[in-house]
Protein backbone atom coordinates (compact mmCIF):
# COMPACT_ATOMS: atom_id res chain seq x y z
CA MET A 1 -22.13 -21.78 -32.12
CA GLY A 2 -21.62 -20.00 -35.46
CA VAL A 3 -18.04 -18.72 -36.06
CA LYS A 4 -17.63 -14.61 -35.24
CA ALA A 5 -15.78 -13.51 -38.46
CA ALA A 6 -15.11 -10.41 -38.70
CA LEU A 7 -15.51 -8.88 -42.25
CA PRO A 8 -13.17 -6.49 -43.99
CA ARG A 9 -14.95 -2.99 -43.18
CA TYR A 10 -14.90 -1.72 -46.53
CA GLU A 11 -17.58 -5.08 -47.52
CA LEU A 12 -19.51 -3.92 -44.77
CA TYR A 13 -19.93 -0.63 -45.66
CA PHE A 14 -20.88 -1.79 -48.84
CA TYR A 15 -23.62 -4.14 -47.24
CA ASN A 16 -25.14 -1.13 -45.22
CA VAL A 17 -24.61 1.09 -48.14
CA VAL A 18 -26.94 -1.12 -49.96
CA LEU A 19 -29.42 -1.50 -47.27
CA CYS A 20 -29.70 1.35 -46.00
CA THR A 21 -30.51 2.74 -49.88
CA ALA A 22 -32.96 0.28 -50.09
CA MET A 23 -34.81 1.09 -46.83
CA LEU A 24 -34.53 4.81 -48.08
CA TRP A 25 -36.17 3.64 -51.34
CA ALA A 26 -38.80 2.21 -49.58
CA ALA A 27 -39.19 5.10 -46.86
CA ARG A 28 -39.58 8.19 -49.42
CA TRP A 29 -42.44 5.72 -50.91
CA ILE A 30 -44.37 5.11 -47.53
CA PHE A 31 -43.79 8.83 -46.82
CA ASP A 32 -45.50 9.62 -50.42
CA VAL A 33 -48.61 7.02 -49.64
CA SER A 34 -48.86 8.46 -46.16
CA SER A 35 -49.18 12.04 -46.90
CA SER A 36 -51.22 11.76 -50.37
CA ASN A 37 -53.45 8.51 -49.13
CA SER A 38 -55.13 10.26 -46.09
CA ASN A 39 -58.91 9.83 -47.32
CA ARG A 40 -58.64 5.91 -48.17
CA LYS A 41 -60.71 3.67 -46.06
CA THR A 42 -58.54 1.66 -44.53
CA PHE A 43 -56.49 4.43 -43.34
CA LYS A 44 -59.43 5.89 -41.42
CA THR A 45 -60.02 3.18 -39.06
CA SER A 46 -56.43 2.69 -37.94
CA VAL A 47 -54.90 6.48 -38.80
CA GLN A 48 -56.23 8.42 -35.95
CA PRO A 49 -55.88 12.67 -34.61
CA GLY A 50 -52.26 13.01 -33.85
CA TRP A 51 -50.08 15.60 -33.07
CA TYR A 52 -52.80 18.74 -33.70
CA TYR A 53 -50.11 21.21 -34.23
CA SER A 54 -48.50 19.26 -36.80
CA GLY A 55 -51.49 18.55 -38.93
CA ARG A 56 -50.58 14.96 -38.97
CA LYS A 57 -52.69 11.88 -37.91
CA MET A 58 -50.76 9.40 -36.30
CA ASP A 59 -51.21 5.42 -37.15
CA THR A 60 -52.47 3.69 -34.45
CA ALA A 61 -52.53 -0.06 -35.55
CA ASP A 62 -50.10 -1.25 -33.13
CA VAL A 63 -52.24 -1.59 -30.29
CA GLU A 64 -49.50 -2.70 -27.88
CA TRP A 65 -47.64 0.60 -28.57
CA MET A 66 -50.76 2.61 -27.77
CA MET A 67 -51.75 0.80 -24.24
CA TRP A 68 -48.18 1.53 -22.93
CA PHE A 69 -46.97 4.45 -24.20
CA SER A 70 -50.56 6.12 -24.24
CA THR A 71 -53.54 4.42 -22.62
CA PHE A 72 -52.17 3.84 -19.32
CA ARG A 73 -49.03 5.87 -19.70
CA GLU A 74 -49.33 7.45 -16.29
CA HIS A 75 -50.60 4.31 -14.30
CA VAL A 76 -47.60 2.97 -15.41
CA ILE A 77 -44.96 5.48 -14.58
CA PHE A 78 -46.71 5.71 -11.52
CA ALA A 79 -46.32 1.93 -10.37
CA LEU A 80 -43.38 2.16 -11.75
CA SER A 81 -41.93 5.20 -9.59
CA GLY A 82 -43.57 3.90 -6.70
CA HIS A 83 -41.29 0.96 -6.67
CA VAL A 84 -38.13 3.16 -7.91
CA ILE A 85 -38.50 5.19 -4.65
CA PHE A 86 -39.11 2.27 -2.25
CA ALA A 87 -36.64 0.41 -3.34
CA LYS A 88 -34.26 3.40 -3.12
CA ILE A 89 -35.39 3.67 0.44
CA CYS A 90 -34.97 0.54 1.25
CA SER A 91 -31.78 0.48 -0.07
CA LEU A 92 -30.61 3.62 1.89
CA LEU A 93 -31.56 2.13 5.16
CA ALA A 94 -31.99 -1.97 4.99
CA PRO A 95 -29.93 -3.01 2.29
CA GLN A 96 -30.37 -6.48 3.58
CA TYR A 97 -34.06 -6.74 3.66
CA ARG A 98 -34.92 -4.88 0.29
CA SER A 99 -35.63 -8.18 -2.07
CA LEU A 100 -38.71 -8.48 0.90
CA VAL A 101 -39.89 -4.43 0.68
CA PHE A 102 -40.01 -5.66 -3.42
CA MET A 103 -42.23 -8.31 -2.60
CA VAL A 104 -44.33 -6.47 -0.29
CA TYR A 105 -44.65 -3.01 -2.86
CA GLY A 106 -45.51 -5.70 -5.91
CA MET A 107 -47.96 -7.85 -4.42
CA LEU A 108 -49.53 -4.42 -3.37
CA ALA A 109 -49.68 -3.36 -6.67
CA VAL A 110 -50.87 -6.55 -8.24
CA PHE A 111 -53.32 -6.45 -5.44
CA THR A 112 -54.64 -2.68 -6.19
CA SER A 113 -54.67 -3.12 -9.55
CA MET A 114 -56.52 -6.76 -10.26
CA GLY A 115 -57.84 -8.11 -6.82
CA TRP A 116 -57.98 -10.46 -4.03
CA ALA A 117 -58.70 -13.00 -6.28
CA TYR A 118 -55.96 -12.38 -8.80
CA VAL A 119 -53.66 -12.36 -5.89
CA THR A 120 -54.94 -15.40 -4.55
CA LEU A 121 -54.88 -17.62 -7.76
CA ILE A 122 -51.29 -16.38 -8.40
CA LEU A 123 -50.64 -17.82 -4.30
CA SER A 124 -52.03 -20.72 -4.95
CA HIS A 125 -50.06 -21.75 -8.08
CA CYS A 126 -46.81 -20.91 -6.51
CA VAL A 127 -48.01 -23.46 -3.37
CA LEU A 128 -48.81 -26.20 -5.33
CA LEU A 129 -45.14 -25.83 -7.98
CA TYR A 130 -43.34 -25.05 -4.37
CA SER A 131 -44.93 -28.09 -2.95
CA ILE A 132 -43.99 -30.72 -6.15
CA SER A 133 -40.46 -28.66 -6.12
CA LEU A 134 -40.05 -30.51 -2.27
CA VAL A 135 -39.66 -33.67 -4.01
CA LYS A 136 -36.75 -33.03 -6.06
CA LEU A 137 -37.50 -34.81 -9.44
CA ARG A 138 -36.64 -32.50 -12.73
CA TRP A 139 -39.47 -34.88 -14.71
CA LEU A 140 -42.46 -34.06 -12.22
CA CYS A 141 -41.19 -30.30 -11.60
CA PHE A 142 -41.54 -29.99 -15.37
CA VAL A 143 -44.59 -32.26 -16.35
CA ALA A 144 -46.76 -30.28 -13.39
CA GLY A 145 -44.71 -26.84 -14.66
CA LEU A 146 -46.12 -27.80 -18.32
CA THR A 147 -49.69 -29.46 -17.20
CA THR A 148 -49.90 -25.62 -15.24
CA LEU A 149 -49.06 -23.72 -17.59
CA ALA A 150 -51.47 -25.38 -20.49
CA THR A 151 -54.46 -24.44 -17.95
CA PHE A 152 -53.75 -21.07 -19.25
CA LYS A 153 -53.36 -21.58 -22.66
CA MET A 154 -56.62 -23.82 -23.42
CA GLU A 155 -60.07 -24.38 -22.53
CA PRO A 156 -62.18 -24.88 -20.50
CA PHE A 157 -59.40 -23.75 -18.00
CA ILE A 158 -58.89 -20.42 -19.35
CA SER A 159 -61.90 -19.36 -19.22
CA TRP A 160 -62.46 -21.43 -15.35
CA GLN A 161 -59.65 -19.09 -14.18
CA ALA A 162 -60.42 -16.23 -15.60
CA GLY A 163 -63.70 -16.21 -13.77
CA PHE A 164 -62.04 -15.73 -10.89
CA VAL A 165 -60.89 -12.14 -12.10
CA THR A 166 -64.53 -9.87 -12.54
CA GLY A 167 -64.33 -6.00 -13.46
CA SER A 168 -64.36 -3.91 -16.56
CA PHE A 169 -60.70 -2.37 -16.43
CA GLU A 170 -59.75 -2.49 -20.20
CA LEU A 171 -55.82 -3.63 -19.23
CA ARG A 172 -57.03 -6.33 -16.83
CA PRO A 173 -56.99 -9.25 -19.46
CA LEU A 174 -53.62 -8.47 -20.74
CA LEU A 175 -52.60 -8.32 -17.29
CA PHE A 176 -54.46 -11.27 -16.02
CA TYR A 177 -52.98 -13.66 -18.95
CA GLY A 178 -49.23 -11.90 -18.50
CA GLY A 179 -48.95 -12.32 -14.66
CA CYS A 180 -50.31 -15.68 -14.64
CA GLY A 181 -47.73 -16.66 -17.91
CA PHE A 182 -45.01 -15.30 -16.08
CA THR A 183 -45.78 -16.97 -12.80
CA ILE A 184 -45.23 -20.20 -13.59
CA MET A 185 -42.35 -19.65 -15.72
CA ARG A 186 -40.67 -18.16 -12.58
CA CYS A 187 -42.02 -21.13 -10.58
CA MET A 188 -40.55 -23.95 -12.68
CA SER A 189 -37.44 -22.13 -12.40
CA PHE A 190 -37.61 -22.07 -8.83
CA ALA A 191 -38.75 -25.82 -9.07
CA LEU A 192 -35.75 -26.74 -11.09
CA GLU A 193 -33.45 -24.45 -9.41
CA ASN A 194 -34.31 -26.44 -5.85
CA CYS A 195 -33.51 -30.11 -6.99
CA GLU A 196 -30.17 -28.90 -7.53
CA LYS A 197 -29.82 -27.45 -4.80
CA LYS A 198 -28.01 -30.28 -2.28
CA ASP A 199 -28.72 -29.16 1.24
CA GLY A 200 -32.44 -28.70 1.65
CA ASN A 201 -34.77 -26.46 0.71
CA TYR A 202 -35.14 -23.06 -0.33
CA SER A 203 -38.00 -21.01 1.52
CA ILE A 204 -41.83 -20.15 -0.13
CA LEU A 205 -40.78 -17.02 1.01
CA GLU A 206 -37.56 -16.64 -1.94
CA LEU A 207 -40.55 -17.44 -4.27
CA LEU A 208 -42.73 -14.91 -3.54
CA LYS A 209 -40.16 -12.59 -3.48
CA TYR A 210 -38.97 -13.89 -6.72
CA ASN A 211 -42.36 -14.10 -8.06
CA PHE A 212 -43.37 -10.18 -7.08
CA TYR A 213 -41.02 -8.40 -8.12
CA LEU A 214 -43.09 -5.64 -10.17
CA PRO A 215 -40.84 -4.73 -12.86
CA PHE A 216 -40.49 -8.48 -14.22
CA PHE A 217 -44.33 -9.55 -12.54
CA TYR A 218 -46.54 -8.98 -15.53
CA PHE A 219 -44.13 -9.14 -18.91
CA GLY A 220 -40.77 -9.95 -17.71
CA PRO A 221 -38.31 -10.55 -19.03
CA ILE A 222 -37.58 -13.63 -17.15
CA MET A 223 -34.46 -13.89 -14.98
CA THR A 224 -33.95 -17.47 -13.62
CA PHE A 225 -34.32 -17.61 -10.14
CA ASP A 226 -30.16 -18.55 -9.55
CA LYS A 227 -29.50 -15.55 -10.85
CA PHE A 228 -32.33 -13.70 -9.30
CA TYR A 229 -31.31 -15.30 -5.33
CA ILE A 230 -28.08 -14.03 -5.56
CA GLN A 231 -28.70 -10.41 -6.52
CA ALA A 232 -31.47 -9.76 -4.60
CA ASN A 233 -29.77 -11.32 -1.29
CA ASN A 234 -26.30 -9.30 -1.59
CA PRO A 235 -26.46 -6.92 1.03
CA ASN A 236 -23.49 -5.01 -0.79
CA LEU A 237 -24.99 -2.57 -3.14
CA THR A 238 -21.55 -0.38 -4.38
CA ARG A 239 -21.73 0.59 -7.93
CA LYS A 240 -19.00 0.26 -10.63
CA ASP A 241 -17.30 3.68 -11.63
CA GLY A 242 -19.59 4.85 -14.45
CA GLU A 243 -22.16 2.46 -13.74
CA MET A 244 -25.12 5.48 -13.19
CA TRP A 245 -23.85 7.11 -15.62
CA ASN A 246 -24.84 4.41 -17.99
CA ILE A 247 -27.98 3.29 -16.35
CA CYS A 248 -29.08 7.42 -16.77
CA LEU A 249 -27.96 7.08 -20.39
CA GLN A 250 -29.52 4.22 -21.35
CA GLY A 251 -33.28 5.61 -19.86
CA LEU A 252 -32.63 8.40 -22.07
CA LEU A 253 -31.23 6.61 -25.05
CA HIS A 254 -35.03 4.48 -24.22
CA LEU A 255 -37.14 8.22 -23.73
CA GLY A 256 -35.33 9.34 -27.51
CA VAL A 257 -36.74 6.19 -29.09
CA ILE A 258 -39.82 6.60 -28.18
CA MET A 259 -40.33 9.94 -29.30
CA ILE A 260 -38.34 8.42 -32.67
CA VAL A 261 -41.10 5.59 -32.77
CA ALA A 262 -43.60 8.51 -32.38
CA VAL A 263 -42.70 10.68 -34.98
CA LEU A 264 -42.70 8.15 -37.95
CA LEU A 265 -45.78 6.77 -36.64
CA HIS A 266 -46.96 10.44 -37.31
CA PHE A 267 -45.26 10.57 -40.74
CA MET A 268 -44.82 7.17 -41.98
CA TYR A 269 -47.79 4.42 -41.76
CA ILE A 270 -46.34 1.15 -42.14
CA LEU A 271 -48.90 -0.48 -39.94
CA THR A 272 -51.62 0.38 -41.67
CA ILE A 273 -50.67 0.27 -45.44
CA PRO A 274 -50.38 -4.06 -45.27
CA SER A 275 -53.71 -4.07 -44.54
CA ASP A 276 -54.48 -2.32 -48.16
CA MET A 277 -54.04 -4.87 -50.41
CA LYS A 278 -55.54 -3.03 -53.39
CA LEU A 279 -52.39 -0.68 -53.27
CA LEU A 280 -50.24 -3.26 -52.75
CA LYS A 281 -50.49 -4.51 -55.80
CA ASN A 282 -49.02 -1.76 -58.00
CA ILE A 283 -45.94 -1.45 -55.61
CA SER A 284 -42.45 -1.87 -57.18
CA ASP A 285 -40.60 -4.72 -55.20
CA TRP A 286 -38.21 -2.40 -53.36
CA ALA A 287 -40.80 -0.58 -51.76
CA LEU A 288 -43.03 -4.10 -50.47
CA VAL A 289 -39.74 -5.28 -49.34
CA GLY A 290 -38.89 -2.16 -47.78
CA LEU A 291 -42.43 -2.25 -45.93
CA ALA A 292 -42.00 -6.01 -45.00
CA TYR A 293 -38.87 -4.89 -43.68
CA LEU A 294 -39.63 -1.97 -41.93
CA ASN A 295 -42.30 -4.16 -39.90
CA LEU A 296 -39.82 -6.27 -38.89
CA VAL A 297 -37.56 -3.76 -37.46
CA TYR A 298 -40.36 -1.73 -35.70
CA ASP A 299 -41.41 -4.84 -34.10
CA TRP A 300 -37.92 -5.44 -32.67
CA VAL A 301 -37.31 -1.83 -32.30
CA LYS A 302 -40.85 -1.84 -29.71
CA ALA A 303 -39.68 -5.24 -27.80
CA ALA A 304 -35.95 -3.85 -27.26
CA VAL A 305 -37.83 -0.07 -25.86
CA MET A 306 -40.04 -2.36 -23.48
CA PHE A 307 -37.52 -4.79 -22.12
CA GLY A 308 -35.28 -1.63 -21.88
CA VAL A 309 -37.08 0.13 -19.78
CA ILE A 310 -37.86 -2.29 -17.74
CA ASN A 311 -33.97 -3.65 -17.77
CA THR A 312 -33.30 -0.03 -17.05
CA ILE A 313 -35.37 -0.03 -13.65
CA SER A 314 -34.10 -3.29 -12.42
CA ARG A 315 -30.45 -1.74 -13.04
CA LEU A 316 -31.27 0.33 -10.59
CA ASP A 317 -32.19 -2.13 -8.03
CA HIS A 318 -28.77 -3.53 -8.12
CA LEU A 319 -30.00 -6.67 -10.80
CA ASP A 320 -27.95 -7.97 -13.91
CA PRO A 321 -31.19 -8.37 -16.27
CA PRO A 322 -31.25 -10.20 -19.37
CA LYS A 323 -30.27 -7.83 -22.54
CA PRO A 324 -32.84 -6.45 -24.88
CA PRO A 325 -33.44 -8.05 -28.05
CA LYS A 326 -30.92 -7.92 -30.73
CA CYS A 327 -31.86 -5.91 -33.59
CA ILE A 328 -32.63 -8.00 -37.32
CA THR A 329 -30.05 -5.53 -38.88
CA MET A 330 -27.13 -7.13 -36.69
CA LEU A 331 -27.95 -11.00 -37.27
CA TYR A 332 -25.27 -12.91 -40.06
CA VAL A 333 -26.20 -16.34 -37.36
CA PHE A 334 -29.51 -17.88 -36.54
CA SER A 335 -28.44 -18.99 -33.10
CA GLU A 336 -27.87 -15.40 -32.98
CA THR A 337 -32.03 -14.38 -32.52
CA HIS A 338 -32.49 -14.04 -29.44
CA PHE A 339 -35.82 -11.90 -29.30
CA ASP A 340 -36.79 -13.18 -25.48
CA ARG A 341 -33.65 -13.36 -23.96
CA GLY A 342 -34.90 -13.77 -20.97
CA ILE A 343 -37.00 -16.91 -22.29
CA ASN A 344 -34.36 -17.85 -24.12
CA ASP A 345 -31.74 -18.10 -21.42
CA PHE A 346 -34.73 -19.98 -19.46
CA LEU A 347 -35.18 -22.77 -22.24
CA CYS A 348 -31.53 -22.66 -22.95
CA LYS A 349 -30.12 -23.41 -19.15
CA TYR A 350 -33.16 -25.92 -18.59
CA VAL A 351 -34.02 -27.54 -21.88
CA TYR A 352 -31.71 -27.08 -24.32
CA ASN A 353 -28.17 -26.79 -23.06
CA TYR A 354 -29.74 -30.00 -21.11
CA LEU A 355 -30.35 -32.11 -23.60
CA GLY A 356 -28.24 -31.19 -26.27
CA GLY A 357 -25.01 -31.64 -24.81
CA LYS A 358 -22.41 -30.01 -26.63
CA HIS A 359 -24.44 -29.69 -29.48
CA ASP A 360 -22.04 -31.57 -31.53
CA ASN A 361 -24.29 -34.64 -32.63
CA VAL A 362 -27.56 -33.67 -35.23
CA LEU A 363 -29.03 -36.39 -33.76
CA ASP A 364 -28.99 -35.02 -29.71
CA GLU A 365 -29.80 -31.37 -31.65
CA LEU A 366 -32.56 -32.38 -33.08
CA ILE A 367 -34.28 -33.64 -29.47
CA ALA A 368 -33.11 -30.51 -27.94
CA SER A 369 -34.29 -27.99 -30.42
CA LEU A 370 -38.01 -29.97 -31.48
CA CYS A 371 -38.27 -29.89 -27.02
CA THR A 372 -37.37 -26.77 -26.49
CA PHE A 373 -39.73 -24.85 -29.22
CA GLY A 374 -42.51 -27.68 -28.25
CA ILE A 375 -42.28 -25.45 -24.62
CA ALA A 376 -42.06 -22.20 -26.94
CA ALA A 377 -45.30 -23.33 -28.74
CA LEU A 378 -47.11 -23.81 -25.53
CA TRP A 379 -45.45 -20.77 -24.02
CA LEU A 380 -46.89 -18.57 -26.91
CA GLY A 381 -50.36 -20.57 -26.60
CA PRO A 382 -50.85 -23.42 -29.76
CA GLY A 383 -52.23 -22.04 -33.27
CA TRP A 384 -51.24 -22.46 -36.40
CA VAL A 385 -49.37 -19.31 -36.88
CA VAL A 386 -46.70 -20.17 -33.62
CA PHE A 387 -46.68 -23.95 -34.91
CA ILE A 388 -45.42 -22.53 -38.30
CA TRP A 389 -42.81 -20.28 -36.40
CA ALA A 390 -41.92 -22.96 -34.67
CA PHE A 391 -41.43 -25.38 -37.18
CA LEU A 392 -39.36 -23.02 -39.27
CA ASN A 393 -37.26 -22.09 -35.99
CA CYS A 394 -36.57 -25.40 -35.27
CA PHE A 395 -35.33 -26.46 -38.93
CA GLY A 396 -33.26 -23.09 -38.83
CA ARG A 397 -31.74 -24.07 -36.16
CA ASN A 398 -30.67 -27.70 -37.22
CA PHE A 399 -29.78 -26.52 -40.83
CA GLU A 400 -27.56 -24.22 -39.38
CA LEU A 401 -25.63 -26.86 -37.13
CA TRP A 402 -26.35 -28.58 -40.58
CA THR A 403 -24.30 -26.23 -42.65
CA ALA A 404 -21.28 -25.74 -40.23
CA GLN A 405 -20.51 -29.31 -39.61
CA ASN A 406 -20.48 -29.68 -43.64
CA LEU A 407 -17.55 -26.24 -44.07
CA SER A 408 -15.65 -28.09 -41.61
CA PHE A 409 -13.11 -29.56 -43.57
CA HIS A 410 -9.84 -31.58 -43.30
CA PRO A 411 -7.62 -29.44 -41.85
CA GLN A 412 -5.89 -29.26 -44.61
CA MET A 413 -8.51 -27.95 -47.04
CA ALA A 414 -9.79 -25.60 -43.99
CA ILE A 415 -11.02 -21.75 -45.01
CA SER A 416 -10.97 -18.86 -43.67
CA GLU A 417 -13.39 -17.93 -41.45
CA SER A 418 -14.12 -14.11 -42.76
CA MET A 419 -15.26 -16.84 -46.20
CA SER A 420 -17.09 -19.57 -43.58
CA ARG A 421 -19.25 -16.57 -42.47
CA ARG A 422 -19.92 -15.38 -46.52
CA ILE A 423 -20.65 -18.95 -47.17
CA ARG A 424 -22.61 -19.60 -43.89
CA ALA A 425 -24.27 -16.48 -44.86
CA VAL A 426 -25.44 -17.71 -48.34
CA PHE A 427 -26.81 -20.89 -46.89
CA ASN A 428 -28.24 -19.22 -44.30
CA THR A 429 -30.65 -16.94 -46.50
CA PHE A 430 -33.36 -19.35 -46.28
CA ASN A 431 -33.73 -19.23 -42.42
CA PHE A 432 -33.40 -15.16 -42.61
CA TRP A 433 -36.34 -15.60 -44.80
CA THR A 434 -38.50 -17.45 -42.83
CA ILE A 435 -37.36 -15.03 -39.88
CA VAL A 436 -39.03 -12.48 -42.25
CA LEU A 437 -41.89 -14.09 -43.51
CA TYR A 438 -43.11 -15.15 -40.25
CA ASN A 439 -43.20 -12.10 -38.69
CA VAL A 440 -44.57 -10.52 -41.54
CA LEU A 441 -47.31 -13.20 -40.74
CA ALA A 442 -47.37 -12.46 -36.74
CA LEU A 443 -47.44 -8.52 -37.14
CA ASN A 444 -49.71 -8.26 -40.43
CA SER A 445 -52.03 -10.50 -42.19
CA LEU A 446 -51.89 -13.60 -44.06
CA GLU A 447 -52.33 -11.75 -47.56
CA PHE A 448 -49.81 -9.98 -47.07
CA ALA A 449 -47.35 -12.57 -46.43
CA LYS A 450 -48.69 -14.61 -49.64
CA LEU A 451 -47.68 -11.44 -51.32
CA VAL A 452 -44.69 -10.85 -50.05
CA ALA A 453 -43.87 -14.46 -50.83
CA LYS A 454 -45.42 -14.39 -54.03
CA ARG A 455 -43.69 -11.35 -55.61
CA LEU A 456 -39.90 -11.64 -53.99
CA LEU A 457 -39.10 -15.27 -53.38
CA LEU A 458 -41.11 -16.71 -56.49
CA LYS A 459 -41.78 -14.06 -58.85
CA GLY A 460 -38.63 -11.56 -58.49
CA GLU A 461 -36.03 -14.53 -58.56
CA LEU A 462 -37.48 -16.88 -61.77
CA LEU A 463 -38.04 -14.20 -63.55
CA VAL A 464 -34.54 -12.82 -63.31
CA ILE A 465 -33.37 -16.93 -63.95
CA SER A 466 -36.15 -17.15 -66.47
CA ASP A 467 -34.71 -14.44 -68.37
CA GLN A 468 -30.91 -15.53 -68.25
CA PHE A 469 -32.20 -18.51 -69.75
CA LYS A 470 -34.41 -17.04 -72.73
CA CYS A 471 -31.07 -15.14 -73.47
CA ILE A 472 -28.74 -17.99 -73.62
CA LEU A 473 -31.30 -20.68 -75.16
CA LYS A 474 -31.43 -17.12 -77.96
CA SER A 475 -27.85 -17.25 -78.59
CA LYS A 476 -27.76 -20.63 -78.90
CA ARG A 477 -31.30 -21.09 -81.93
CA VAL A 478 -32.85 -23.23 -79.29
CA TYR A 479 -36.60 -21.94 -79.38
CA TYR A 480 -37.70 -23.28 -76.49
CA ASN A 481 -39.42 -19.96 -75.30
CA ASP A 482 -43.29 -21.05 -75.58
CA ASN A 483 -41.95 -23.76 -72.60
CA LEU A 484 -39.76 -21.59 -70.73
CA GLU A 485 -43.35 -18.72 -70.70
CA ILE A 486 -45.34 -22.11 -69.62
CA TRP A 487 -42.27 -23.31 -66.60
CA THR A 488 -42.45 -19.34 -65.18
CA LYS A 489 -46.30 -18.44 -65.23
CA MET A 490 -46.02 -21.26 -63.30
CA PHE A 491 -44.67 -19.69 -60.36
CA TYR A 492 -46.34 -16.07 -60.25
């Protein structure tokens, strides 16, 4: 949904200049603070020794980035390199059995990292959902899948199942929940596709091949079963002209982004500064919004790199995986907010498009959105932060539909697509801020999110409006300044 209309080049250049200028202004302040406040108590906890030859410390506040690209970097490279080597050998010698080789290597890798108890737990869930899929009732597959998923999000079922996997391996809890969660989603996709299969059923071996594909096993992305089944069992492994060059270029691009992020974490402590509220109270609005925006962009870049590395490996296996997240700076339509495109494809295929139909009816759209974000909230794990995210996104998605319908004037009153885009951009400013504020809340803290909302949405906007009102009232010799001051102070 949404009109894709190109704006004039000069207008886009103007917007980019304004954005880049604001970000450079904020980056200058962040760099100065990162260089001159290394002795602050807040910095000592999360800014650790980094590159000794540059004399700079590194912002280690992002545990996820440090885990994958520092602490367990060698383990990840070793496991994925083994997958690539075995996949390449099988593709050359016996391409018809490559999906089976993917499964065997994936099971061995999971067994080596997590143990036999974990593999048994995963297999039990696969067998359970496979058995239910034989009934070929969509609603039953959904109920069983969501109930099983809830057992990894609610107590006491979480502790009970986690008790099967013991050990002191630091990465083990993360691998446990990641592997289990994605397993349930893959089993649901298999079960729903099996319901659509008219002649017979898919075998449980196909489910195991699908589930134990190592690059996707622990952290996705989700690739629906129908796509994986066709691509993984395709014996024709020819590539298009220039495809291998594009894969290599994609890999080098991700390597370059990893190096750039490493440099930024050594010179700009964008992840640690938001936790120092005393430091933030006296900064300008430009610096504050730049800091919040850079945190948001960093999170999207991190996800794009992590998904991108996996996607590059799967493309070497002749698969066409879901694309990485779309950068926040490229958004002007709320419905194109795809942070995890795999989950997005899953929910759109089995829930959103199934219930929403053509997405031209407000009530159907509302029901489809509520169900979609309800499942997404369960997938992320019920909590007040997740519920806020689900509410804001659900409202934003329907608000965009209402706006688009209200802009569909009579043909004689039709406006240009570019003007429609500008009008929708004005209305969708609220939606954009819901993305920004939620991610600020999820990535940093409630105090930082409240400060951003108060300084920019309330104090910054209303202060300008109140000043304009004062000028108008003074010019007309109407002295309501006292009342105006009281009204203004209510908001900051």
